[in-house]
Amino acid sequence: MNKPLPEPAAGMSVITLGTAAGPAIRGPHPGMATAVVVDGSFYLVDFGLGITRAANSAGLRGENLRACFITHLHSDHVAELPGYFLWNWGRPVSGITTPVTVFGPGTDPQGIPGENGGTGAMVEHVLEAYSYDINIRVHDEGRPDLRQLVLAADIELPAGVADTAHGNHTPAMEPFLVYEDELVRVSAILVEHPPVFPAFAFRIESRYGSVVISGDTTECANMVTLATGADLLIHEAVNLDYFAALDMAPEFLNHQRISHTTAPGVGRVAAQAGVPHVVLSHLAGLASDDEWSAGVRTEFGGRITVAAPGNRFEIAGVPVLAAR
Ligand SMILES: [Zn+2]
């Protein structure tokens, strides 16, 4: 196993573990996952395909994982949750030995008929699906019971928001607190990713500064609300021209248009929020880094980075893009 990379004794950084939208293999990059490291402890946002190896390569070990956050339940954001925990379980792999909670969307009672659960149900079913492996390793290898280590919590919407959100997924609202410990405060806001509801963006704040992670969303005012004053904005982007040229079905093109943000749209959100630095991650459709950046630049005068897997952004002080 690779040795963990040395962590600074103090500080906050953000690692774009995976940057690809999906569920599709359009290039070599892992799927959507972001880590936020604070004083050597870390937090995960989303579990896209490839997160397990990407996190390991970044020097992250489960033993330092404090909490996890899921923006929404599209598979390209949660597909490798089972693998991540099964590969970061117990002391033999420097994995988790104390409970870690996965916070994510609950179910939508007014959603598409047939959907059957939120984050809590998904995690419960994952642990049940791997019960053979979990049982045998508890008895054979003396590992702690994974079912007592991986906990889940459906994020509850603030009073009043849930009632008004049907038909309008992104009512004007203030960010609300999801999680807090001695290192971070994590707040959420509803973003516009129809028909998915709820879909969240998260803001993680520490004594060093703050990062906002958009999840999947079209250009929306709640993103500006959440990102205002942040030191770093990680935002999704879509290249509609790429999909249009592929002659996709109208329904598919419409989904991209109403559920994702164009590069100029990211620029408008970043400019309105006044962030100094925007990082594009969750890139839907192909374009060169220069093409992505040029689209953002039409609307935004600050720093623009097109994320690659493993990029690390220091929050304290001047953001620095470290080499892989
Ligand atoms: Zn999505």
Coordinates of C-alpha atoms and ligand atoms in Angstrom, one line a residue:
M1 CA 0.0 0.0 0.0
N2 CA 1.2 3.5 -0.8
K3 CA 2.4 5.4 2.2
P4 CA 0.2 8.4 3.1
L5 CA 1.5 11.7 1.9
P6 CA 2.7 13.9 4.7
E7 CA 0.0 16.2 5.9
P8 CA 0.7 19.7 7.1
A9 CA 0.2 19.9 10.9
A10 CA -2.3 22.6 10.3
G11 CA -4.2 24.0 7.4
M12 CA -7.1 23.4 5.0
S13 CA -7.0 22.1 1.5
V14 CA -9.4 20.8 -1.1
I15 CA -8.6 17.8 -3.3
T16 CA -10.5 17.2 -6.5
L17 CA -10.3 13.4 -6.4
G18 CA -12.5 12.9 -9.4
T19 CA -13.8 15.4 -11.9
A20 CA -15.9 13.5 -14.5
A21 CA -19.6 13.6 -15.0
G22 CA -21.4 10.4 -15.8
P23 CA -22.6 7.7 -15.7
A24 CA -20.4 7.5 -18.7
I25 CA -16.8 6.8 -19.5
R26 CA -15.7 9.6 -21.8
G27 CA -12.1 9.8 -20.7
P28 CA -9.6 8.6 -18.0
H29 CA -10.7 10.8 -15.2
P30 CA -12.4 9.3 -12.1
G31 CA -16.0 10.3 -11.3
M32 CA -17.2 13.1 -9.0
A33 CA -15.6 13.2 -5.6
T34 CA -14.0 15.9 -3.6
A35 CA -12.1 15.8 -0.3
V36 CA -11.7 18.7 2.2
V37 CA -8.7 18.3 4.5
V38 CA -8.5 20.2 7.8
D39 CA -5.6 19.8 10.2
G40 CA -5.1 16.2 8.9
S41 CA -8.7 15.1 9.2
F42 CA -10.8 15.0 6.1
Y43 CA -14.3 15.1 4.8
L44 CA -15.7 13.6 1.5
V45 CA -18.3 15.1 -0.8
D46 CA -19.7 12.5 -3.2
F47 CA -18.5 9.0 -4.1
G48 CA -18.0 8.9 -7.9
L49 CA -16.4 6.0 -9.7
G50 CA -12.7 5.8 -8.8
I51 CA -12.8 7.6 -5.5
T52 CA -11.3 4.7 -3.6
R53 CA -8.0 4.6 -5.5
A54 CA -8.0 8.4 -6.0
A55 CA -8.3 9.0 -2.3
N56 CA -5.6 6.5 -1.5
S57 CA -3.3 8.1 -4.1
A58 CA -3.9 11.5 -2.5
G59 CA -2.6 10.1 0.8
L60 CA -6.0 10.0 2.5
R61 CA -6.7 7.1 4.8
G62 CA -10.0 6.1 6.2
E63 CA -8.8 6.4 9.8
N64 CA -8.7 10.2 9.3
L65 CA -12.2 10.4 7.8
R66 CA -14.6 12.5 9.9
A67 CA -17.9 12.8 7.9
C68 CA -19.3 12.4 4.3
F69 CA -21.7 14.4 2.3
I70 CA -23.7 13.5 -0.7
T71 CA -25.0 16.2 -3.0
H72 CA -27.7 14.1 -4.6
L73 CA -28.4 10.5 -5.4
H74 CA -27.6 10.3 -9.1
S75 CA -25.3 7.2 -9.5
D76 CA -22.3 9.1 -10.7
H77 CA -22.2 10.7 -7.3
V78 CA -22.6 7.6 -5.2
A79 CA -21.6 4.6 -7.3
E80 CA -18.4 3.8 -5.4
L81 CA -19.7 4.4 -1.8
P82 CA -19.7 0.6 -1.2
G83 CA -16.2 0.1 -2.5
Y84 CA -14.8 3.1 -0.6
F85 CA -16.0 1.8 2.8
L86 CA -15.2 -1.9 2.1
W87 CA -11.6 -0.8 1.1
N88 CA -11.3 1.6 4.1
W89 CA -12.5 -0.7 6.8
G90 CA -10.6 -1.3 10.0
R91 CA -6.9 -1.2 11.1
P92 CA -5.5 -3.7 8.4
V93 CA -6.1 -0.9 5.8
S94 CA -5.7 2.1 8.1
G95 CA -9.4 2.4 7.7
I96 CA -12.3 3.6 9.8
T97 CA -12.6 2.1 13.3
T98 CA -15.0 4.6 14.8
P99 CA -18.4 5.6 13.3
V100 CA -18.6 7.9 10.4
T101 CA -21.9 9.4 9.2
V102 CA -22.9 9.9 5.6
F103 CA -25.2 12.9 5.3
G104 CA -27.3 13.1 2.1
P105 CA -30.7 13.8 0.6
G106 CA -33.8 12.1 2.0
T107 CA -36.5 10.7 -0.1
D108 CA -38.9 13.0 -2.0
P109 CA -42.5 12.0 -1.1
Q110 CA -43.7 13.9 -4.1
G111 CA -41.1 12.6 -6.5
I112 CA -41.3 10.2 -9.4
P113 CA -43.4 7.1 -8.5
G114 CA -41.3 4.1 -7.7
E115 CA -38.3 5.8 -6.1
N116 CA -37.7 4.1 -2.9
G117 CA -35.6 5.9 -0.5
G118 CA -33.0 8.5 0.4
T119 CA -29.4 8.3 1.7
G120 CA -30.3 6.3 4.8
A121 CA -32.1 3.6 2.8
M122 CA -29.3 3.4 0.3
V123 CA -26.5 2.9 2.9
E124 CA -28.7 0.4 4.7
H125 CA -29.2 -1.6 1.6
V126 CA -25.5 -1.4 0.6
L127 CA -24.5 -2.8 4.0
E128 CA -27.1 -5.5 3.7
A129 CA -25.9 -6.4 0.2
Y130 CA -22.4 -7.0 1.4
S131 CA -23.5 -8.8 4.6
Y132 CA -21.7 -12.0 3.6
D133 CA -18.3 -10.2 3.3
I134 CA -18.9 -8.1 6.4
N135 CA -19.9 -11.1 8.5
I136 CA -17.0 -13.3 7.4
R137 CA -14.4 -10.6 8.0
V138 CA -15.8 -9.8 11.4
H139 CA -15.4 -13.5 12.4
D140 CA -12.4 -14.4 10.4
E141 CA -10.2 -11.3 10.6
G142 CA -11.5 -9.7 13.8
R143 CA -12.6 -6.5 12.0
P144 CA -15.1 -4.2 13.7
D145 CA -18.6 -4.6 12.3
L146 CA -18.9 -2.2 9.4
R147 CA -22.6 -1.9 10.0
Q148 CA -21.8 -0.1 13.2
L149 CA -19.2 2.2 11.6
V150 CA -21.0 3.5 8.5
L151 CA -24.0 5.5 9.7
A152 CA -26.3 7.6 7.5
A153 CA -28.5 10.6 8.0
D154 CA -31.1 12.0 5.7
I155 CA -30.6 15.8 5.6
E156 CA -33.8 17.4 6.9
L157 CA -34.9 20.6 5.1
P158 CA -35.5 23.6 7.2
A159 CA -39.1 24.1 8.4
G160 CA -41.2 25.7 5.7
V161 CA -38.8 25.0 2.8
A162 CA -40.0 21.4 2.2
D163 CA -43.6 22.6 1.8
T164 CA -42.8 25.2 -0.8
A165 CA -40.1 23.3 -2.7
H166 CA -42.5 21.1 -4.7
G167 CA -42.8 22.7 -8.1
N168 CA -40.0 25.0 -7.2
H169 CA -37.0 23.1 -6.2
T170 CA -34.9 26.1 -5.3
P171 CA -37.0 28.6 -3.2
A172 CA -35.0 31.5 -2.0
M173 CA -33.5 30.4 1.3
E174 CA -30.6 30.8 3.6
P175 CA -28.0 28.1 3.9
F176 CA -28.7 25.7 6.8
L177 CA -26.4 23.8 9.1
V178 CA -26.0 20.1 8.4
Y179 CA -22.9 19.1 10.4
E180 CA -20.5 20.7 12.9
D181 CA -17.5 19.5 14.8
E182 CA -14.5 21.2 16.3
L183 CA -12.8 21.6 12.9
V184 CA -15.6 22.5 10.5
R185 CA -19.1 23.8 9.9
V186 CA -21.0 22.3 7.0
S187 CA -24.1 24.0 5.6
A188 CA -26.3 23.2 2.6
I189 CA -28.7 24.9 0.2
L190 CA -31.1 23.5 -2.3
V191 CA -29.9 23.7 -5.9
E192 CA -31.7 23.2 -9.2
H193 CA -31.1 19.8 -10.8
P194 CA -34.5 18.7 -12.0
P195 CA -36.1 16.2 -11.7
V196 CA -33.8 15.3 -8.8
F197 CA -35.0 16.6 -5.5
P198 CA -33.6 17.3 -3.0
A199 CA -30.2 18.3 -4.6
F200 CA -27.7 20.1 -2.4
A201 CA -24.7 22.3 -2.6
F202 CA -22.4 22.4 0.4
R203 CA -20.3 25.0 2.1
I204 CA -17.5 23.8 4.4
E205 CA -16.0 26.4 6.7
S206 CA -13.0 26.1 9.0
R207 CA -10.9 28.6 10.9
Y208 CA -8.8 28.8 7.8
G209 CA -11.5 29.7 5.3
S210 CA -14.3 28.2 3.3
V211 CA -15.0 26.2 0.2
V212 CA -18.3 25.8 -1.6
I213 CA -19.1 22.7 -3.7
S214 CA -22.0 23.0 -6.2
G215 CA -23.0 19.5 -6.7
D216 CA -25.1 19.2 -9.9
T217 CA -27.1 22.3 -10.7
T218 CA -28.1 24.7 -13.3
E219 CA -27.2 28.3 -12.9
C220 CA -29.2 29.4 -9.8
A221 CA -29.5 32.2 -7.3
N222 CA -29.1 29.8 -4.3
M223 CA -25.6 29.0 -5.5
V224 CA -24.8 32.7 -5.4
T225 CA -26.2 32.9 -1.9
L226 CA -24.2 29.9 -0.7
A227 CA -20.9 31.0 -2.4
T228 CA -20.9 34.6 -1.4
G229 CA -17.8 35.3 0.6
A230 CA -16.3 31.8 0.1
D231 CA -12.5 31.5 -0.6
L232 CA -13.0 28.8 -3.2
L233 CA -15.9 27.7 -5.4
I234 CA -15.9 24.2 -6.9
H235 CA -18.6 24.3 -9.6
E236 CA -19.9 21.9 -12.2
A237 CA -20.1 22.7 -15.9
V238 CA -21.6 21.4 -19.0
N239 CA -20.7 21.8 -22.7
L240 CA -24.0 21.8 -24.5
D241 CA -22.4 22.1 -27.9
Y242 CA -20.6 18.8 -27.3
F243 CA -23.9 16.9 -26.7
A244 CA -25.7 18.8 -29.5
A245 CA -23.1 17.6 -32.0
L246 CA -23.6 14.0 -30.9
D247 CA -27.2 14.1 -32.1
M248 CA -28.6 13.0 -28.7
A249 CA -32.3 12.6 -28.0
P250 CA -34.2 15.8 -27.3
E251 CA -35.0 14.6 -23.8
F252 CA -31.3 14.1 -23.0
L253 CA -30.3 17.5 -24.4
N254 CA -33.1 19.1 -22.4
H255 CA -31.8 17.5 -19.2
Q256 CA -28.4 18.9 -19.8
R257 CA -29.8 22.3 -20.5
I258 CA -32.1 22.7 -17.5
S259 CA -30.0 20.7 -15.0
H260 CA -26.4 21.8 -15.5
T261 CA -24.5 25.0 -15.8
T262 CA -22.7 26.3 -18.9
A263 CA -19.2 27.8 -18.5
P264 CA -20.5 31.4 -18.9
G265 CA -23.1 30.5 -16.3
V266 CA -20.4 29.4 -13.8
G267 CA -18.7 32.7 -14.5
R268 CA -21.9 34.6 -13.7
V269 CA -22.4 32.7 -10.4
A270 CA -18.7 33.2 -9.4
A271 CA -18.9 36.9 -10.3
Q272 CA -22.1 37.5 -8.4
A273 CA -20.8 35.6 -5.4
G274 CA -17.5 37.6 -5.5
V275 CA -15.3 34.6 -5.0
P276 CA -11.6 35.0 -5.9
H277 CA -11.2 31.6 -7.4
V278 CA -13.5 29.2 -9.2
V279 CA -12.6 25.6 -10.0
L280 CA -14.5 23.7 -12.6
S281 CA -15.1 20.0 -11.7
H282 CA -17.8 17.6 -12.8
L283 CA -17.2 18.4 -16.4
A284 CA -20.1 17.1 -18.6
G285 CA -19.1 16.8 -22.2
L286 CA -15.7 17.2 -23.6
A287 CA -13.8 20.5 -24.2
S288 CA -10.2 21.6 -23.8
D289 CA -9.2 23.3 -20.6
D290 CA -8.7 26.5 -22.6
E291 CA -12.3 26.2 -24.0
W292 CA -13.8 25.7 -20.5
S293 CA -11.8 28.6 -19.1
A294 CA -12.7 30.9 -22.0
G295 CA -16.4 30.3 -21.4
V296 CA -16.1 31.3 -17.7
R297 CA -13.8 34.2 -18.5
T298 CA -16.6 35.9 -20.5
E299 CA -18.4 36.6 -17.2
F300 CA -15.7 36.4 -14.5
G301 CA -12.5 38.3 -13.9
G302 CA -11.1 36.2 -11.0
R303 CA -8.9 33.1 -11.0
I304 CA -10.2 30.1 -13.0
T305 CA -8.9 26.5 -12.8
V306 CA -10.2 23.5 -14.7
A307 CA -9.7 20.7 -12.2
A308 CA -7.7 17.6 -12.9
P309 CA -8.0 14.5 -10.6
G310 CA -5.6 14.9 -7.7
N311 CA -5.3 18.7 -7.8
R312 CA -5.0 20.2 -4.4
F313 CA -6.0 23.7 -3.5
E314 CA -4.8 25.3 -0.3
I315 CA -7.4 27.4 1.4
A316 CA -5.3 29.2 3.9
G317 CA -3.4 32.0 2.3
V318 CA -3.0 32.2 -1.5
P319 CA -4.5 29.1 -3.2
V320 CA -1.8 27.0 -4.7
L321 CA -2.4 24.3 -7.3
A322 CA 0.0 21.5 -6.4
A323 CA 1.4 19.1 -8.8
R324 CA 0.1 15.5 -8.6
Ligands
ZN1 ZN -26.8 14.7 -11.2

